[in-house]
Amino acid sequence: MKNPMLEAVSLVLEKLLFISYFKFFSSGAPGEDKAGNTLYEISSFLRGDVLEVPRTHLTHYGIYLGDNRVAHMMPDILLALTDDKGLTQKVVSNKRLILGVIGRGASIRVDTVEDFAYGAEILVNHLDRSLKKKALLNEEVAQRAEKLLGITPYSLLWNNCEHFVTYCRFGTAISPQADKFCENVKIIIRDQRSVLASAVLGLASIFCLGLTSYTTLPAIFIPFFLWMAG
């Protein structure tokens, strides 16, 4: 049986992560005509390589399948609205991506290198060095990615593009980006200044909006839980 408290905490963390990465989604997203302005040395990529696109707040990952094809996980709200592959196979726009994150729907899809990177720099197999893990053989990596193609649930914390790539590349689904975010949240929670700040904001909301249940309860319980967690 699932723990309601843990589910609530997980949901809050996911929403915080979504907000903190909103700048990534709103700047330089797929579908904004950038890919055509950048040339990539596709001949240098090997089937099974991990392609990484560093952005302002996070890195997007994919597995190179050869022949200018990249398998990667993309949130997409359109998957929940239609079965028309003619529509869903088009490059995922910024709005589709954001709504897909909120709706927790995604697919592991194949796009060209240009559509995958949308004009950004591409790093190759950087995860091998940063994680210091032994990678599987490239052909096995590519085959794992191909077997997972299709619709999949999406979660910023538990099932994102990095989980997909690390599973294919190393055999274990992990996301250092999500782990780092959770560690940062823990640091904030443990900082006693967070308790004071939440208490001040709670009192300010009561002063501005009046003494009601939707202002009083958060003003009491949020500082209390932060204090207990700290």
GROMACS .gro file of C-alpha atoms in nm, residues 105-183:
model
   79
  105GLY     CA    1   0.278   1.136  -2.060
  106ALA     CA    2   0.573   1.072  -2.291
  107SER     CA    3   0.708   0.850  -2.562
  108ILE     CA    4   1.047   0.711  -2.646
  109ARG     CA    5   1.064   0.828  -3.004
  110VAL     CA    6   1.309   0.856  -3.291
  111ASP     CA    7   1.406   1.192  -3.436
  112THR     CA    8   1.686   1.319  -3.653
  113VAL     CA    9   2.000   1.450  -3.482
  114GLU     CA   10   1.899   1.803  -3.584
  115ASP     CA   11   1.551   1.775  -3.432
  116PHE     CA   12   1.690   1.608  -3.120
  117ALA     CA   13   1.948   1.882  -3.052
  118TYR     CA   14   1.754   2.181  -3.197
  119GLY     CA   15   2.066   2.384  -3.253
  120ALA     CA   16   2.250   2.312  -2.929
  121GLU     CA   17   2.594   2.164  -2.879
  122ILE     CA   18   2.610   1.784  -2.859
  123LEU     CA   19   2.836   1.595  -2.620
  124VAL     CA   20   2.907   1.226  -2.684
  125ASN     CA   21   2.926   0.967  -2.405
  126HIS     CA   22   2.998   1.229  -2.140
  127LEU     CA   23   2.799   1.020  -1.890
  128ASP     CA   24   3.061   0.746  -1.912
  129ARG     CA   25   3.314   0.981  -1.755
  130SER     CA   26   3.087   1.168  -1.515
  131LEU     CA   27   2.930   0.852  -1.369
  132LYS     CA   28   3.250   0.647  -1.390
  133LYS     CA   29   3.050   0.340  -1.491
  134LYS     CA   30   3.138   0.072  -1.740
  135ALA     CA   31   2.914   0.096  -2.044
  136LEU     CA   32   2.756  -0.199  -2.219
  137LEU     CA   33   2.856  -0.279  -2.576
  138ASN     CA   34   2.724  -0.016  -2.816
  139GLU     CA   35   2.510  -0.260  -3.011
  140GLU     CA   36   2.342  -0.382  -2.693
  141VAL     CA   37   2.281  -0.020  -2.590
  142ALA     CA   38   2.110   0.054  -2.923
  143GLN     CA   39   1.903  -0.264  -2.909
  144ARG     CA   40   1.783  -0.180  -2.557
  145ALA     CA   41   1.672   0.163  -2.679
  146GLU     CA   42   1.490   0.016  -2.980
  147LYS     CA   43   1.300  -0.231  -2.760
  148LEU     CA   44   1.169   0.055  -2.544
  149LEU     CA   45   1.034   0.267  -2.830
  150GLY     CA   46   0.674   0.373  -2.775
  151ILE     CA   47   0.451   0.540  -2.518
  152THR     CA   48   0.573   0.546  -2.157
  153PRO     CA   49   0.477   0.717  -1.828
  154TYR     CA   50   0.683   1.028  -1.751
  155SER     CA   51   0.814   1.166  -1.424
  156LEU     CA   52   1.075   1.436  -1.373
  157LEU     CA   53   1.199   1.251  -1.064
  158TRP     CA   54   1.149   0.883  -1.143
  159ASN     CA   55   1.130   0.830  -1.520
  160ASN     CA   56   1.290   1.095  -1.739
  161CYS     CA   57   1.520   1.094  -2.042
  162GLU     CA   58   1.825   1.038  -1.821
  163HIS     CA   59   1.669   0.728  -1.662
  164PHE     CA   60   1.604   0.592  -2.012
  165VAL     CA   61   1.958   0.655  -2.133
  166THR     CA   62   2.136   0.523  -1.823
  167TYR     CA   63   1.928   0.205  -1.835
  168CYS     CA   64   2.025   0.150  -2.198
  169ARG     CA   65   2.390   0.244  -2.149
  170PHE     CA   66   2.470   0.094  -1.809
  171GLY     CA   67   2.184  -0.144  -1.729
  172THR     CA   68   2.060   0.067  -1.436
  173ALA     CA   69   1.810   0.353  -1.457
  174ILE     CA   70   1.940   0.650  -1.259
  175SER     CA   71   1.917   1.028  -1.289
  176PRO     CA   72   2.197   1.230  -1.127
  177GLN     CA   73   2.015   1.548  -1.227
  178ALA     CA   74   1.703   1.451  -1.030
  179ASP     CA   75   1.918   1.330  -0.738
  180LYS     CA   76   2.105   1.660  -0.729
  181PHE     CA   77   1.776   1.853  -0.724
  182CYS     CA   78   1.648   1.646  -0.430
  183GLU     CA   79   1.973   1.709  -0.242
   0.00000   0.00000   0.00000
